[in-house]
PDB file of C-alpha atoms in Angstrom:
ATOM      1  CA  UNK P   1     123.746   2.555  27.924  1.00  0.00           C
ATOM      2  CA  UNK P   2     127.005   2.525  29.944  1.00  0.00           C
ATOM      3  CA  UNK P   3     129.032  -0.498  30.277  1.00  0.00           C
ATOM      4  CA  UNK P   4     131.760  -0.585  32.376  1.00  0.00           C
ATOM      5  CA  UNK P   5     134.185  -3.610  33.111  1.00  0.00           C
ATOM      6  CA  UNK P   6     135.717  -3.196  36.327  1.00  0.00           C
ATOM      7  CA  UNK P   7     137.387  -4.746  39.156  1.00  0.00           C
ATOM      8  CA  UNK P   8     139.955  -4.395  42.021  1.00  0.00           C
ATOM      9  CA  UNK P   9     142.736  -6.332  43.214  1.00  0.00           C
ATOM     10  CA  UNK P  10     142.935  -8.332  47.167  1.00  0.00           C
ATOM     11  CA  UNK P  11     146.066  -9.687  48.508  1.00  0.00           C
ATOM     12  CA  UNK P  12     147.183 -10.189  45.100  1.00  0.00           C
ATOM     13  CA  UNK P  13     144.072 -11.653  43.586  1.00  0.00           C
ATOM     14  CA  UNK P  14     141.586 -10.486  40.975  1.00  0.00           C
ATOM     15  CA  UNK P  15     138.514  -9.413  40.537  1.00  0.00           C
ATOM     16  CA  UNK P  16     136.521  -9.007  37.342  1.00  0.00           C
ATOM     17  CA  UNK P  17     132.764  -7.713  37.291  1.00  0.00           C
ATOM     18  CA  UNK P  18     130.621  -5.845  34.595  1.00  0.00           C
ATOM     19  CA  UNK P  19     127.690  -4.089  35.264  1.00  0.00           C
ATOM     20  CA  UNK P  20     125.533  -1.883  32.500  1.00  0.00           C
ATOM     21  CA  UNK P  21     123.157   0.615  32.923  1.00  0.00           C
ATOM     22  CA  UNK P  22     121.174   3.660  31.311  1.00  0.00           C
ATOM     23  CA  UNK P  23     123.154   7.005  31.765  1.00  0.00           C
ATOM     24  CA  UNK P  24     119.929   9.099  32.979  1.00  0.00           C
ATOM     25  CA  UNK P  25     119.551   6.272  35.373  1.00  0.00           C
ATOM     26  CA  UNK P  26     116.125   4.943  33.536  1.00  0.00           C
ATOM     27  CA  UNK P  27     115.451   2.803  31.138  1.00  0.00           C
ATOM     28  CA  UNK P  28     113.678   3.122  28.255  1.00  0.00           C
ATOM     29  CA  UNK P  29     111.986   0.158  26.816  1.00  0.00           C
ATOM     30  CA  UNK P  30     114.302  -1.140  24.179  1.00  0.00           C
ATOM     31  CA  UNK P  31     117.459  -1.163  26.668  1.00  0.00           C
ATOM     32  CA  UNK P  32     115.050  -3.028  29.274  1.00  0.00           C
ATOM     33  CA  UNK P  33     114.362  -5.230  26.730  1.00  0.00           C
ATOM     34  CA  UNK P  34     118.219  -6.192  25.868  1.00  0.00           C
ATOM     35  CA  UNK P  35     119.183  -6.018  29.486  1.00  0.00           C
ATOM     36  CA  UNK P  36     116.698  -8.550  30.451  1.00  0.00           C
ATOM     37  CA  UNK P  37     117.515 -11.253  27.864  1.00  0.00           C
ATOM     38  CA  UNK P  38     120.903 -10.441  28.897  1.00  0.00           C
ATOM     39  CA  UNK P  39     120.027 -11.043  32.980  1.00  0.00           C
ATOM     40  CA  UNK P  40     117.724 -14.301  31.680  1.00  0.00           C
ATOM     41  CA  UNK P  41     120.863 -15.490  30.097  1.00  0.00           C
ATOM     42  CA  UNK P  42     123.419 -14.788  33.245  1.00  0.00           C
ATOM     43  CA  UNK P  43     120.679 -16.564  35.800  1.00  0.00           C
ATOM     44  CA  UNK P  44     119.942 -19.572  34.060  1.00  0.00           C
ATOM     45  CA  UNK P  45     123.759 -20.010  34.149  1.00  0.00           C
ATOM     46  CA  UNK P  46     124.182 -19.274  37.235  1.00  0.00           C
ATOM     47  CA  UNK P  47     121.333 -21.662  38.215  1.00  0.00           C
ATOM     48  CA  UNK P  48     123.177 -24.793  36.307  1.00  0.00           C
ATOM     49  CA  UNK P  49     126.319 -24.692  37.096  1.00  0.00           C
ATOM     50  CA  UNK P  50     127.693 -27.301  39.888  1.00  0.00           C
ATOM     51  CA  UNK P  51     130.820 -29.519  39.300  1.00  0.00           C
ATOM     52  CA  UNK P  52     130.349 -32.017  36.416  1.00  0.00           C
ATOM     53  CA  UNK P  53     129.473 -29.406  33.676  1.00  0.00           C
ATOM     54  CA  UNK P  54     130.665 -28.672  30.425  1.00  0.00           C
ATOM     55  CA  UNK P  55     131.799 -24.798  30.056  1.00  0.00           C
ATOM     56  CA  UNK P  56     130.896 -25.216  26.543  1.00  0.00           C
ATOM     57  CA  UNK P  57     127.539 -26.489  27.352  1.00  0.00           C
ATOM     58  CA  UNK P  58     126.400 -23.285  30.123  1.00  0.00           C
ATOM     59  CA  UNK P  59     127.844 -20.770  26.834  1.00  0.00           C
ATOM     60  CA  UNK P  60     125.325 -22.083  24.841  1.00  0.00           C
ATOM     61  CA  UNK P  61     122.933 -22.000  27.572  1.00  0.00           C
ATOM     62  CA  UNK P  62     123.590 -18.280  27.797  1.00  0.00           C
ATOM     63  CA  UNK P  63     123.646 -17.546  23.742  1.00  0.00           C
ATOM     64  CA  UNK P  64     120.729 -20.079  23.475  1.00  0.00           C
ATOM     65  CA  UNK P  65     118.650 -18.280  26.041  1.00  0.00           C
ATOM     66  CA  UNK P  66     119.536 -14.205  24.547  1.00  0.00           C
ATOM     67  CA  UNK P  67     118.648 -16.034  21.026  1.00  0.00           C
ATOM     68  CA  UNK P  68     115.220 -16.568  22.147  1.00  0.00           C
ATOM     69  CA  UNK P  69     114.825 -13.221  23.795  1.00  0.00           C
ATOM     70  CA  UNK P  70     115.889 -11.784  20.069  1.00  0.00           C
ATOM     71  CA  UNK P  71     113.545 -14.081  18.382  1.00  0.00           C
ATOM     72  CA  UNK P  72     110.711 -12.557  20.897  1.00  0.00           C
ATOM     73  CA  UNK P  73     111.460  -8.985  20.049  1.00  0.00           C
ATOM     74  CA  UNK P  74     111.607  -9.921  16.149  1.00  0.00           C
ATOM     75  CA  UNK P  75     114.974  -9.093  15.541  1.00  0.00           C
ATOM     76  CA  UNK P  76     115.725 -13.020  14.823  1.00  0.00           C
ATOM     77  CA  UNK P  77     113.186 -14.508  12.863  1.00  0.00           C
ATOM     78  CA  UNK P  78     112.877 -18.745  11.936  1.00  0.00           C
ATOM     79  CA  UNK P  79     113.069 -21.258  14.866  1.00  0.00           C
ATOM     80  CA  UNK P  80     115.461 -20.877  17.863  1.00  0.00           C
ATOM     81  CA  UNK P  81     116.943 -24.559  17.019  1.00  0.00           C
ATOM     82  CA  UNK P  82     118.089 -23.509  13.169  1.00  0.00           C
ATOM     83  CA  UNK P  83     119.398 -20.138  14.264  1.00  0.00           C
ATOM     84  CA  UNK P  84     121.264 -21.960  16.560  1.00  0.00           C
ATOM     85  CA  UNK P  85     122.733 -24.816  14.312  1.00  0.00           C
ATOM     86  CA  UNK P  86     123.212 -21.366  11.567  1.00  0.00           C
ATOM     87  CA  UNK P  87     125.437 -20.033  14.742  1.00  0.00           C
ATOM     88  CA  UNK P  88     123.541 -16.970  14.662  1.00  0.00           C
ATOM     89  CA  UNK P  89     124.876 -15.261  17.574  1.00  0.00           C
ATOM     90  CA  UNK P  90     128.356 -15.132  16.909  1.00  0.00           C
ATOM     91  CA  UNK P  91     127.391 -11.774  15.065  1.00  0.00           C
ATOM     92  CA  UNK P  92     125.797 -10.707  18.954  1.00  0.00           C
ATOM     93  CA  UNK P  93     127.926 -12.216  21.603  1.00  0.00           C
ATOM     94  CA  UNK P  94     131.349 -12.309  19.938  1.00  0.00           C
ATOM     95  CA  UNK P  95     133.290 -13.435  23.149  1.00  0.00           C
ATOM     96  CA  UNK P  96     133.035 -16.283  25.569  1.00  0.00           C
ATOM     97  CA  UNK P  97     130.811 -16.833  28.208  1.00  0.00           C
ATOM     98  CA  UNK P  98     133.974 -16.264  31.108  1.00  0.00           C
ATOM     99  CA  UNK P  99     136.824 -17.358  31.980  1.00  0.00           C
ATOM    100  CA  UNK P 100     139.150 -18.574  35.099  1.00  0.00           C
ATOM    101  CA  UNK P 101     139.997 -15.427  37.587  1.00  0.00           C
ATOM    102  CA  UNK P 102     142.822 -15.746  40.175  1.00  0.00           C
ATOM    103  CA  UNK P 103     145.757 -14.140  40.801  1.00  0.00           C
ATOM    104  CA  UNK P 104     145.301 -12.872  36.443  1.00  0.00           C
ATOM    105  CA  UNK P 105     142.244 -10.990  35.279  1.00  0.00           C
ATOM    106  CA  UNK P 106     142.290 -13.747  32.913  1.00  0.00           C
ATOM    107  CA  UNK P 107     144.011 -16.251  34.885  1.00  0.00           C
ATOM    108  CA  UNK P 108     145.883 -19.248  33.432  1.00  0.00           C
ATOM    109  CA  UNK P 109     144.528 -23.226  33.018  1.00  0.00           C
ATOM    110  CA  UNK P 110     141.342 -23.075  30.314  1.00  0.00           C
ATOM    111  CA  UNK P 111     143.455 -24.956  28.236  1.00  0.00           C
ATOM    112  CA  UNK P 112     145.873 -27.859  29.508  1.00  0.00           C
ATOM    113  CA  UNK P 113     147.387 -30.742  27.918  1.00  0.00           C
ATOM    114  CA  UNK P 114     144.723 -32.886  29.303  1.00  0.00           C
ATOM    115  CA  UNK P 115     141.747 -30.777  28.953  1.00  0.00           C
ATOM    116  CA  UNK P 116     139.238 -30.337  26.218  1.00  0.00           C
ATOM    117  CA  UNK P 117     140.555 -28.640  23.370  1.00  0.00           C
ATOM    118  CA  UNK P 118     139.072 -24.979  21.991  1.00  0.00           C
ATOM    119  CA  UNK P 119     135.837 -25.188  20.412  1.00  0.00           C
ATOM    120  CA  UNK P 120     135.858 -24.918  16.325  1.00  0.00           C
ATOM    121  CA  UNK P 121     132.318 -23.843  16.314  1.00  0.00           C
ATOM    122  CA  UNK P 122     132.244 -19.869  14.928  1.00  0.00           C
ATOM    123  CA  UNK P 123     129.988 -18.789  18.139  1.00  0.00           C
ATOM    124  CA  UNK P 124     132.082 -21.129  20.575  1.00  0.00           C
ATOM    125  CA  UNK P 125     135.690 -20.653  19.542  1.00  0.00           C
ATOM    126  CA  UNK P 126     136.373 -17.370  21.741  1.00  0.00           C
ATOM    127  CA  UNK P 127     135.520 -19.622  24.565  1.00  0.00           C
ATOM    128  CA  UNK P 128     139.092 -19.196  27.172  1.00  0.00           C
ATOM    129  CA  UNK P 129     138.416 -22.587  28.889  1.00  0.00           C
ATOM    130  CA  UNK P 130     136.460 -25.609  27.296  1.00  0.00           C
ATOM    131  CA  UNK P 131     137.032 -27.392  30.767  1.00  0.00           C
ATOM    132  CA  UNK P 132     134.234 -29.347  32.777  1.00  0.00           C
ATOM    133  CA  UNK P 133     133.507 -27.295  36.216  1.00  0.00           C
ATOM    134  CA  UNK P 134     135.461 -28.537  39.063  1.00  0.00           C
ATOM    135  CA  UNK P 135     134.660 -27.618  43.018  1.00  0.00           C
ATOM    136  CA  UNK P 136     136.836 -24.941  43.636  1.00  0.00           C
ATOM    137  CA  UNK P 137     136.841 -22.962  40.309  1.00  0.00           C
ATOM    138  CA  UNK P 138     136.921 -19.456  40.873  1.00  0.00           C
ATOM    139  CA  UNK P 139     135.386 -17.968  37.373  1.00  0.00           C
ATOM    140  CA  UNK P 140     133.327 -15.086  35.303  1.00  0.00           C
ATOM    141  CA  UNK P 141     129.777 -15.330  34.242  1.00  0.00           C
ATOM    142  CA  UNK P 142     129.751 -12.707  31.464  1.00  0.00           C
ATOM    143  CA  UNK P 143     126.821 -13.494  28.782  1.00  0.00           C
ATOM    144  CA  UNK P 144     126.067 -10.105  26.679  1.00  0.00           C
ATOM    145  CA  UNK P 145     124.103  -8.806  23.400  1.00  0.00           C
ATOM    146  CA  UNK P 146     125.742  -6.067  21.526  1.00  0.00           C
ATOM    147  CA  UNK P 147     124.599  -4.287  18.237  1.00  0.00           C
ATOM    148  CA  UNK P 148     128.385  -3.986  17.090  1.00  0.00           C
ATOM    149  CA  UNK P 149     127.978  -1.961  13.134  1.00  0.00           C
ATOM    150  CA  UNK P 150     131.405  -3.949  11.959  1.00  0.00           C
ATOM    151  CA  UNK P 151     129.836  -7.049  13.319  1.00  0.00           C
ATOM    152  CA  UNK P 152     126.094  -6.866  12.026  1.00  0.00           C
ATOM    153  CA  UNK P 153     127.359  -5.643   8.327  1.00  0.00           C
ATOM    154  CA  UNK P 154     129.060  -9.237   8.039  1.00  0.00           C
ATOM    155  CA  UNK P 155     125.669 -10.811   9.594  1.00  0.00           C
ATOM    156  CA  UNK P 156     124.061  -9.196   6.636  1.00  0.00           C
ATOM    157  CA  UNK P 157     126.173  -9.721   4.151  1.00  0.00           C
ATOM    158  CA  UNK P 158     126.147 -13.309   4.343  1.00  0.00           C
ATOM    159  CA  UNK P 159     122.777 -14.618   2.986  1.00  0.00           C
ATOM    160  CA  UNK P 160     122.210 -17.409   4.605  1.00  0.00           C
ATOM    161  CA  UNK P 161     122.316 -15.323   8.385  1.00  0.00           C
ATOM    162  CA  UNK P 162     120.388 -12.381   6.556  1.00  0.00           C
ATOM    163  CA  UNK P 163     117.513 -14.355   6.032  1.00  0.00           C
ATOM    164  CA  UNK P 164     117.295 -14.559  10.065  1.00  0.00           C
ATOM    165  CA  UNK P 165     117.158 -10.909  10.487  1.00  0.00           C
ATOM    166  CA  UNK P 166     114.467  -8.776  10.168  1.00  0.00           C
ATOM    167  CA  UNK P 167     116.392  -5.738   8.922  1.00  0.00           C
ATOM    168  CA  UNK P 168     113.873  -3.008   9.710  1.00  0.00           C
ATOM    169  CA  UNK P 169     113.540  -4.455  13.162  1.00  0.00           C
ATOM    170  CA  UNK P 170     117.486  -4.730  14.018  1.00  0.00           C
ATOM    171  CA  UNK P 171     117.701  -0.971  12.497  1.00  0.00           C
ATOM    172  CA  UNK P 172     115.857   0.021  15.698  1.00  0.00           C
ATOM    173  CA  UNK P 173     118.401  -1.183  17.842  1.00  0.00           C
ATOM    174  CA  UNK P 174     121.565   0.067  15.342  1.00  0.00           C
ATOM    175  CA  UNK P 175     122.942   2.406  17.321  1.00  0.00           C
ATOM    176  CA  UNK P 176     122.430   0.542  21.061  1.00  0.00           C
ATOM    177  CA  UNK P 177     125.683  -0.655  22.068  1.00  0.00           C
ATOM    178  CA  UNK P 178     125.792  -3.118  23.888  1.00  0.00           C
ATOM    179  CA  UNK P 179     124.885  -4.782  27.545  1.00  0.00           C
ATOM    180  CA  UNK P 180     127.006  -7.354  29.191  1.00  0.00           C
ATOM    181  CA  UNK P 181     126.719  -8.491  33.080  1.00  0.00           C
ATOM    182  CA  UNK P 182     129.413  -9.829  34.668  1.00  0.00           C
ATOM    183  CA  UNK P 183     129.662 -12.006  38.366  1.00  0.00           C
ATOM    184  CA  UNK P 184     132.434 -13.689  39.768  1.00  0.00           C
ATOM    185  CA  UNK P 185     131.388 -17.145  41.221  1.00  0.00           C
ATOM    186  CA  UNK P 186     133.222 -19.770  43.081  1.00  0.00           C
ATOM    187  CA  UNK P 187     132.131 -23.423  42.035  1.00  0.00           C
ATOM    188  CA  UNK P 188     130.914 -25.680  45.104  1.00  0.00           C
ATOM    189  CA  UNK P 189     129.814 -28.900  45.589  1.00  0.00           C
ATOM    190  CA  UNK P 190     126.526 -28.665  44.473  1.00  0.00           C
ATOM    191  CA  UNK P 191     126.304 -24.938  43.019  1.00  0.00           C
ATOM    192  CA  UNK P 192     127.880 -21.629  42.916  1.00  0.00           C
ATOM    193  CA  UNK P 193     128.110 -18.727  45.549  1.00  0.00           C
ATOM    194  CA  UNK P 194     127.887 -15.607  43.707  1.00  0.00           C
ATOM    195  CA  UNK P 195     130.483 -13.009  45.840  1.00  0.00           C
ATOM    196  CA  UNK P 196     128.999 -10.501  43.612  1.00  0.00           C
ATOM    197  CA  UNK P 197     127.105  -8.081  45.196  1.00  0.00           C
ATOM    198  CA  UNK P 198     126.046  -5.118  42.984  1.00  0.00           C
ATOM    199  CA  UNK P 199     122.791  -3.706  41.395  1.00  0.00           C
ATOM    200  CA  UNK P 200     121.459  -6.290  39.315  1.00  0.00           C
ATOM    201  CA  UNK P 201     117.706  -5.939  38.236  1.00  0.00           C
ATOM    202  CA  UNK P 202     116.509  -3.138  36.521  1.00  0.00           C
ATOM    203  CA  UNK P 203     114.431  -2.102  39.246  1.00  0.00           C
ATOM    204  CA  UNK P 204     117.412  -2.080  42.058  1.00  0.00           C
ATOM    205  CA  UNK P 205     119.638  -0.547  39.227  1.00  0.00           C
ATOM    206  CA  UNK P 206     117.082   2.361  38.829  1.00  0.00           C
ATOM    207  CA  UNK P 207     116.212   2.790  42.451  1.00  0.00           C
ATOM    208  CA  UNK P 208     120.089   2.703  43.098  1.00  0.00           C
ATOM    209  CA  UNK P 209     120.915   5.374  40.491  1.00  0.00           C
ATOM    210  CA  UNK P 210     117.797   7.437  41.966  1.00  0.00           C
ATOM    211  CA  UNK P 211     120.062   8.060  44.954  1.00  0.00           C
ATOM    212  CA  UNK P 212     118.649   4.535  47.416  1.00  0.00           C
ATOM    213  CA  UNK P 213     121.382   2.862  48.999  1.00  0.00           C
ATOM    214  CA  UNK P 214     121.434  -1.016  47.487  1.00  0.00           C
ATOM    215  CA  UNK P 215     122.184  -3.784  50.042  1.00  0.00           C
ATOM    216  CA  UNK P 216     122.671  -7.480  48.886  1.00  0.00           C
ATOM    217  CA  UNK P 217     124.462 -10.203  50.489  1.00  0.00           C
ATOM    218  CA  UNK P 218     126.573 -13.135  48.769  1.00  0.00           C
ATOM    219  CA  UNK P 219     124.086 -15.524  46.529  1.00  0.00           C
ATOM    220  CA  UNK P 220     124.278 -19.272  46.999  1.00  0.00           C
ATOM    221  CA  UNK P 221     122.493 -21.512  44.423  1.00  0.00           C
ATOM    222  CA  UNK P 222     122.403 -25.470  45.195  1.00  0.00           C
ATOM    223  CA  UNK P 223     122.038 -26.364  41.766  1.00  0.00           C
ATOM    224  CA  UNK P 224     122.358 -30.418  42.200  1.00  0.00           C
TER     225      UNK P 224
END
């Protein structure tokens, strides 16, 4: 897999989109598998959010829902709602779920004097805004699974996460990498518009990288 984190600049403001995809331009069935959880995860966000909610709340959405899709392939094993109190997928997702984009990449206000403070939880505290969603934000929807060596040697060496992993199953997947899918979205009144418009499915990423021109135009989801 090939992940690249990209983006250009416009009259001075950013842009900040992911996108991963198999090399050969196919995928084979295990990096279908990740890629999917990781596309469940990034459109049940972008299907929630709308002014009113809690950052914190749409990452765990997004870790909640790639969790599940972990549990499903047997890598995770014991019920989604332990692994989640166990904060099991700080070893899979170690980064936040986005942040602010503007005239900075990472652009400036997660964290004001009157704003929520950072999360202490282990697989919320990389979050770079704990904010509730205003009309107006301009922000990164990032979820992403990765089978990082450094990162799943501490999972297993701690023996109350170990028991959650079904070693022989996770060794499949040891040497994946990672997938992570990136969109820049402007918060409305009652949703997001989605200005990004790239490859996205595995079918339009394979037809694309089998030489079809891709055509999409801007996403709007009324999520009230």
């Amino acid at each position: 897999m090939a992940l690249l984190d990209m983006g250009g600049n416009y009259r001075g403001y950013a842009a900040d989109i992911t996108c991963s995809f198999p090399v050969n331009g196919k995928f084979t069935e295990p990096q279908k598998a990740i890629y999917n959880a990781v596309l469940d995860a990034h459109d049940h966000v972008m299907r929630s959010m709308k002014p009113g909610v809690s950052w914190v709340d749409m990452h765990l959405l997004a870790i909640r829902t790639v969790c599940k899709h972990l549990i499903t392939l047997g890598i995770l094993q014991g019920s989604l709602e332990e692994l989640m109190s166990k904060q099991v997928m700080q070893f899979f997702q170690p980064h936040g779920l986005g942040h602010l984009l503007g005239m900075d990449v990472h652009d400036v206000g997660g964290y004001l004097q009157d704003c929520p403070t950072r999360p202490a939880a282990k697989d919320c505290c990389k979050l770079r805004t704990a904010r509730v969603l205003e009309q107006g934000f301009y922000m990164t929807i990032e979820p992403g699974c990765y089978f990082n060596e450094m990162l799943l040697h501490n999972a297993l060496a701690d023996p109350n996460i170990k028991m959650h992993i079904n070693e022989s199953k996770l060794r499949e997947f040891w040497d994946f990498g990672g997938v992570r899918i990136e969109s820049d979205v402007c918060i409305t009144a009652d949703g997001v518009i989605n200005f990004t418009r790239v490859p996205r499915t595995v079918e339009e990423i394979e037809r694309t990288m089998s030489g079809h021109v891709f055509v999409k135009d801007i996403e709007v989801y009324k999520n009230a």
